[in-house]
PDB file of C-alpha atoms in Angstrom:
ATOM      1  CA  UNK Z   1       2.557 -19.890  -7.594  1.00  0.00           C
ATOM      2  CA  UNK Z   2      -0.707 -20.646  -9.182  1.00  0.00           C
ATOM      3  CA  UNK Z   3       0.103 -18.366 -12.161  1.00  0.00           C
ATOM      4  CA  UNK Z   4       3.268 -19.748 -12.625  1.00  0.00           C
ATOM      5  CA  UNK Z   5       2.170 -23.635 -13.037  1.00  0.00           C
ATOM      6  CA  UNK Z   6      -0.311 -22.105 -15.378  1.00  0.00           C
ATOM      7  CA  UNK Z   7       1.903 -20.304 -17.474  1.00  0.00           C
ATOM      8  CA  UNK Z   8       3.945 -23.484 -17.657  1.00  0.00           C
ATOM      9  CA  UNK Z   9       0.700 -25.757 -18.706  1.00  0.00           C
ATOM     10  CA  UNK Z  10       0.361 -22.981 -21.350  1.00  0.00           C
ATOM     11  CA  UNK Z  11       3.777 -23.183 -22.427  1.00  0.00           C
ATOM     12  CA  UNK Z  12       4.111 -27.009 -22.511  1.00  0.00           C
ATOM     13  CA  UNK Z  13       0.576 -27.713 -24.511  1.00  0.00           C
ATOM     14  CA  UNK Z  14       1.296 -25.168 -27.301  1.00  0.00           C
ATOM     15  CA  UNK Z  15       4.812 -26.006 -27.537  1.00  0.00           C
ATOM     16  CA  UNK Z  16       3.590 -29.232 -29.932  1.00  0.00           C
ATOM     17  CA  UNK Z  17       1.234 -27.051 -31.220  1.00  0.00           C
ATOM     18  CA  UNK Z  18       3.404 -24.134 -32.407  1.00  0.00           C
ATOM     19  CA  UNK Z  19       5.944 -26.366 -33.353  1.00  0.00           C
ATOM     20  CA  UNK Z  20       4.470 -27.872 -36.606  1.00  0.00           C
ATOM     21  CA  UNK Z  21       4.730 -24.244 -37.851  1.00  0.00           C
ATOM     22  CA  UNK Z  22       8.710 -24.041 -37.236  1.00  0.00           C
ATOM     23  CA  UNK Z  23       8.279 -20.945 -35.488  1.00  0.00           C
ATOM     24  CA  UNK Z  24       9.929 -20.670 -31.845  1.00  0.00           C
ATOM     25  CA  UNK Z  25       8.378 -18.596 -29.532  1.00  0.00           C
ATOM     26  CA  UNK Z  26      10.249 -16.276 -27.716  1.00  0.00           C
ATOM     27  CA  UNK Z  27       9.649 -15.634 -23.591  1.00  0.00           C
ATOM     28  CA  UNK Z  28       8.297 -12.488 -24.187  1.00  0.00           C
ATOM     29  CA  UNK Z  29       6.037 -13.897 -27.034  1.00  0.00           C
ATOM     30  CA  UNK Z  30       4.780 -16.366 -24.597  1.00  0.00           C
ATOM     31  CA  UNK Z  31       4.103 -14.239 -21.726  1.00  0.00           C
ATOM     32  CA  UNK Z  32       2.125 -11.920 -23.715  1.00  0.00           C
ATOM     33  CA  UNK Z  33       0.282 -14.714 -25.161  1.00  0.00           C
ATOM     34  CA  UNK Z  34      -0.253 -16.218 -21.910  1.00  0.00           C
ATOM     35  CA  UNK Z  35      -1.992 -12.769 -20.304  1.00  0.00           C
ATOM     36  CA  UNK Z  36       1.056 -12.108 -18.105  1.00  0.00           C
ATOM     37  CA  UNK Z  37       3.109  -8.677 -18.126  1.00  0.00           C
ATOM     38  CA  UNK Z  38       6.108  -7.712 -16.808  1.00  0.00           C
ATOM     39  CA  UNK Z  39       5.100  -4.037 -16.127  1.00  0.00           C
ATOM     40  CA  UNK Z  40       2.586  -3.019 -13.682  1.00  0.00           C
ATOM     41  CA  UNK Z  41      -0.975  -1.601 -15.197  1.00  0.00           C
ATOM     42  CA  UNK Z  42      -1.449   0.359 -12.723  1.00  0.00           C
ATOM     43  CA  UNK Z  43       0.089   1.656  -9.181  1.00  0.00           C
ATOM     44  CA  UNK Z  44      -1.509   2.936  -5.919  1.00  0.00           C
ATOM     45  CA  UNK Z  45       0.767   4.760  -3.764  1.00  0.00           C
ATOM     46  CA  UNK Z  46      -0.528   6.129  -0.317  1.00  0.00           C
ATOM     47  CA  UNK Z  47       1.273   9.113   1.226  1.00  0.00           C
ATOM     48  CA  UNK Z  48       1.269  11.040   4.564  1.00  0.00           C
ATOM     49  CA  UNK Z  49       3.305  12.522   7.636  1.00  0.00           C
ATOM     50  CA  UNK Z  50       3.364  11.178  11.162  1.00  0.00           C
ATOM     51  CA  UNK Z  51       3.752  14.447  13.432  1.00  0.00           C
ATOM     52  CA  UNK Z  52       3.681  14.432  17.780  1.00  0.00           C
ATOM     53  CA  UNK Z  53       1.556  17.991  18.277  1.00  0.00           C
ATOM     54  CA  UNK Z  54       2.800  19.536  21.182  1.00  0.00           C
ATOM     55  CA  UNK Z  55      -0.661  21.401  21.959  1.00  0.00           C
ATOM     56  CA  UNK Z  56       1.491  24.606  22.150  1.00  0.00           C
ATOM     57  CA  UNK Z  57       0.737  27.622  20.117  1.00  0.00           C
ATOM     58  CA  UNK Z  58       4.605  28.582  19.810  1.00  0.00           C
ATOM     59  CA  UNK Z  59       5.979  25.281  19.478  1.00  0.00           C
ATOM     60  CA  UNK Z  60       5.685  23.720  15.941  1.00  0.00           C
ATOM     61  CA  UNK Z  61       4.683  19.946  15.565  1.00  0.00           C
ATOM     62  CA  UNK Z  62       7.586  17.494  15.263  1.00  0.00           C
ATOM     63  CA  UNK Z  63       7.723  14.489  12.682  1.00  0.00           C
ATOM     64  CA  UNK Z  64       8.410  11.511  14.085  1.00  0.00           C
ATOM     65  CA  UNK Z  65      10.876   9.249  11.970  1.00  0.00           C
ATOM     66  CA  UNK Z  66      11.801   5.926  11.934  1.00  0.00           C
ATOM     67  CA  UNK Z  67       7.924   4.836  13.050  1.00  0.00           C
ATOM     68  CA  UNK Z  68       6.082   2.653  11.834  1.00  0.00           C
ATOM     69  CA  UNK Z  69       2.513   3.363   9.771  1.00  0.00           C
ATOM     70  CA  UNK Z  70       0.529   0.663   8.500  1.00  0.00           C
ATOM     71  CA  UNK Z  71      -2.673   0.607   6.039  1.00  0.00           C
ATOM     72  CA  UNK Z  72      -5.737  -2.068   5.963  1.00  0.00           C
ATOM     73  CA  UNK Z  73      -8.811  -1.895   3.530  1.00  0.00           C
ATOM     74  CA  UNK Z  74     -12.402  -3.494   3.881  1.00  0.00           C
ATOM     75  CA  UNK Z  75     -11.949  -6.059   0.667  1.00  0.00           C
ATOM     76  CA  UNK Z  76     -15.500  -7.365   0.966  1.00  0.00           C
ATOM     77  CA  UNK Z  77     -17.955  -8.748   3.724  1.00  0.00           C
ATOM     78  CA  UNK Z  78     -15.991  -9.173   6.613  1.00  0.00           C
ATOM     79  CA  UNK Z  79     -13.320  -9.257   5.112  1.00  0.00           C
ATOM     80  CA  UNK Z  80     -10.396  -6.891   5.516  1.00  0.00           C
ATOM     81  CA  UNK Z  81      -6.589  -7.124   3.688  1.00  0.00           C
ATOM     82  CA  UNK Z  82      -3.197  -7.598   5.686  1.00  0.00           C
ATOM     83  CA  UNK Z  83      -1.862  -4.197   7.027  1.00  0.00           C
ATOM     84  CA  UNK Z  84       0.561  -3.115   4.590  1.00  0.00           C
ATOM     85  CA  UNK Z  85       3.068  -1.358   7.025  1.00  0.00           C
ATOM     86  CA  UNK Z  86       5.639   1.297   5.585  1.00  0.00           C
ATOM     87  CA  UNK Z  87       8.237   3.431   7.570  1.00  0.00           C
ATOM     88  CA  UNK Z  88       8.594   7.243   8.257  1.00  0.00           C
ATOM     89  CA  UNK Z  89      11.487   8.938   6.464  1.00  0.00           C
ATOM     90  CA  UNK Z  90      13.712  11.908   8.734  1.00  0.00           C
ATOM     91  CA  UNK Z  91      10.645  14.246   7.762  1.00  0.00           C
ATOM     92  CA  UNK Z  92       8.122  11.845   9.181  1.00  0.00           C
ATOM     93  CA  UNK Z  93       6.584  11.420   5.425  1.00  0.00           C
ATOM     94  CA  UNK Z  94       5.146   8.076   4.256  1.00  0.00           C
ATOM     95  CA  UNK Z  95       4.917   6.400   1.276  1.00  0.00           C
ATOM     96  CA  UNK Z  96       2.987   2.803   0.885  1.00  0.00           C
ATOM     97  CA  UNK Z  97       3.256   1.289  -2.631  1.00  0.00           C
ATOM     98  CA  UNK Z  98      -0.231  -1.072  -2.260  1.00  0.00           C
ATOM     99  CA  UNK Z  99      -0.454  -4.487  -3.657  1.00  0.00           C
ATOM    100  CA  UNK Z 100      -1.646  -5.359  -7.198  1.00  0.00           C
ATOM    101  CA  UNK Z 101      -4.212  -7.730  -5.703  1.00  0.00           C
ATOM    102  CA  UNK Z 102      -5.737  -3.977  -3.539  1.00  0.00           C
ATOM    103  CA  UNK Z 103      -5.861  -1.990  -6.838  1.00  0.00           C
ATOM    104  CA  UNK Z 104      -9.496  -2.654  -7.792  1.00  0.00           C
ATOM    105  CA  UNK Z 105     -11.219  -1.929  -4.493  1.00  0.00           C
ATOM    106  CA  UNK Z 106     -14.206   0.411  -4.706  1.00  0.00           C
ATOM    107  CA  UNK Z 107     -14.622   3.349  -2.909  1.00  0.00           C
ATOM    108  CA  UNK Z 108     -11.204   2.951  -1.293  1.00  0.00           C
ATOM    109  CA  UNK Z 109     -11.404   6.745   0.864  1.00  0.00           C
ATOM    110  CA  UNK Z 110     -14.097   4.945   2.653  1.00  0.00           C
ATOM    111  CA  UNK Z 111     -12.809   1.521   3.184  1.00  0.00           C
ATOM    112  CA  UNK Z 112      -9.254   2.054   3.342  1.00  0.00           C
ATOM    113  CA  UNK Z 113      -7.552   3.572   6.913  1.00  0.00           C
ATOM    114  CA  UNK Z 114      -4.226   4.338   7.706  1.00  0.00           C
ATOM    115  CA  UNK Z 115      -3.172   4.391  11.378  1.00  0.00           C
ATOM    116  CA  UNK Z 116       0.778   4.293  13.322  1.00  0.00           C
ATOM    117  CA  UNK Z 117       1.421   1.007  14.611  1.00  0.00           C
ATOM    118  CA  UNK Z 118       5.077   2.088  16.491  1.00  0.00           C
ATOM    119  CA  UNK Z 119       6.312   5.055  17.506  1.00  0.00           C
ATOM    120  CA  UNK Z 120      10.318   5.385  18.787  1.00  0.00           C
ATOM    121  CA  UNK Z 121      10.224   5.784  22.150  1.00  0.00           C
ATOM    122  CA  UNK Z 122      12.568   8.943  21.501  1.00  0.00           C
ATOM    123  CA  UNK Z 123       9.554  10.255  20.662  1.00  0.00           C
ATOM    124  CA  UNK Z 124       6.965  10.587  23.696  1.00  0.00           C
ATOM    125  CA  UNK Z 125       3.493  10.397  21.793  1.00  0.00           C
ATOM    126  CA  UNK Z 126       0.455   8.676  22.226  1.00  0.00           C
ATOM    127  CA  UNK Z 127      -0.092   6.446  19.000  1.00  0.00           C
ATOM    128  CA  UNK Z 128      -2.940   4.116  20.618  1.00  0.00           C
ATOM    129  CA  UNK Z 129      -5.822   7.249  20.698  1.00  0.00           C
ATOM    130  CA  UNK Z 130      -8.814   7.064  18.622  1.00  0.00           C
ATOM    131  CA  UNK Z 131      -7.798   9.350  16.456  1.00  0.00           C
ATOM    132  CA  UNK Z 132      -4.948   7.957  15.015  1.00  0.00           C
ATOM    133  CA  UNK Z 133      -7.108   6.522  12.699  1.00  0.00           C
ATOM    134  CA  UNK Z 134      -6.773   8.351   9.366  1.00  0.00           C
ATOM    135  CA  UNK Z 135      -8.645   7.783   6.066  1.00  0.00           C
ATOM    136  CA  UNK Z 136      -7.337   8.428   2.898  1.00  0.00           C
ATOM    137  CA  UNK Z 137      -7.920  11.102   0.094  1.00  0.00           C
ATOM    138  CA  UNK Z 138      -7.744  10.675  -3.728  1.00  0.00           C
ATOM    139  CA  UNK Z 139      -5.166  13.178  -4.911  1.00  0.00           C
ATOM    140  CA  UNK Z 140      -3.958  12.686  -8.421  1.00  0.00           C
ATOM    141  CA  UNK Z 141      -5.435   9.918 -11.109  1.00  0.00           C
ATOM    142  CA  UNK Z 142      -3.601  10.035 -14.456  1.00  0.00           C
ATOM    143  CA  UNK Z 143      -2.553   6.810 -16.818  1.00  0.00           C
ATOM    144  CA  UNK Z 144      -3.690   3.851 -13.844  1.00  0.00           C
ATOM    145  CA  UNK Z 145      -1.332   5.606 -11.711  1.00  0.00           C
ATOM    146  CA  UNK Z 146      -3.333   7.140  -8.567  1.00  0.00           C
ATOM    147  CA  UNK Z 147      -2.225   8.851  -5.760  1.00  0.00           C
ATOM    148  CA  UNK Z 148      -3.911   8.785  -2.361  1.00  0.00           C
ATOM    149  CA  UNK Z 149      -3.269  10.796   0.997  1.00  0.00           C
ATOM    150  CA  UNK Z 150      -3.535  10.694   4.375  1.00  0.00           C
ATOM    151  CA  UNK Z 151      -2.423  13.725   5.306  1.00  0.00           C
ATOM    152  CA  UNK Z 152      -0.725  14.924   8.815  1.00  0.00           C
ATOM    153  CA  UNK Z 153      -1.501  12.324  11.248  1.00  0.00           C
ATOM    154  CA  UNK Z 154      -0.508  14.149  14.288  1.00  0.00           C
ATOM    155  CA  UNK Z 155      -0.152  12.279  17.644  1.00  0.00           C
ATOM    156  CA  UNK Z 156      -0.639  13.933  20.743  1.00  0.00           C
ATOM    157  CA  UNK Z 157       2.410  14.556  23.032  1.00  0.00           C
ATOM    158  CA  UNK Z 158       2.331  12.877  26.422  1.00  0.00           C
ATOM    159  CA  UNK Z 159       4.329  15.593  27.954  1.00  0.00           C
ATOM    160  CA  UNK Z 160       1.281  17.506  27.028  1.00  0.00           C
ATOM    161  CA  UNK Z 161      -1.687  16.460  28.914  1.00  0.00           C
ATOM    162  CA  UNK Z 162      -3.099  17.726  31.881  1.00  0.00           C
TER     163      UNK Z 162
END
């Protein structure tokens, strides 16, 4: 909202200005002029795949669709972002596009953790343990577009334990 009343201040005081020239400024013109794009810079995209370990050796682990994973980052002293939340596809695989305003945090495989915040019931696993907690892992930087992973989360079964 703030960058929008600016952009309009910019627009309104050069309006006069520009005008003595008899050139009119097109919207692109001005929202280049202004600082503001209309593509992205750059992207951050987190990936991973929820899975409920069964503990056997025979039985494979099973992704666990339709729940819910969520990542926070550390943004300064004390200070932590919103939990950007995302949902598992029918393989259990992730994707979390991260906001703009996230982009230019340092260090972000140590302040950055992703961890399931809802689990279908369907699916009897244990998303509240400690170890839920997963940090991230820079795979692929190329042109401001980076690509970070959390790899398998994998919840333990409750069927499972002794």
């Amino acid at each position: 909202m703030r960058s929008l009343r600016c952009f309009l201040l910019f627009l309104f005081l050069f309006q006069g200005a520009f005008a003595a020239t008899g050139k009119i400024w097109s919207r692109t013109e001005m929202v280049e002029m202004a600082g503001y794009g209309e593509q992205k810079l750059s992207s951050v995209i987190i990936t991973g795949s929820l899975l409920c370990d069964t503990s056997s050796p025979h039985l494979p682990s099973i992704a666990i669709p339709g729940a819910t994973v969520a990542i926070k980052c550390h943004t300064g002293y004390k200070r932590r972002s919103k939990w950007i939340k995302a949902v598992t596809d029918d393989l259990g695989e992730f994707e979390i596009d991260l906001p703009s305003q996230l982009h230019a945090i340092p260090d972000m495989e140590n302040t950055c953790v992703v961890k399931p915040v809802h689990v279908p019931k369907l699916y009897r696993c244990n998303h509240r343990s400690t170890n839920a907690h997963k940090r991230i892992k820079l795979v692929s930087s190329n042109n401001g577009f980076r690509v970070y992973t959390s790899g398998k989360i994998k919840l333990q079964d409750h069927s499972s334990r002794s």
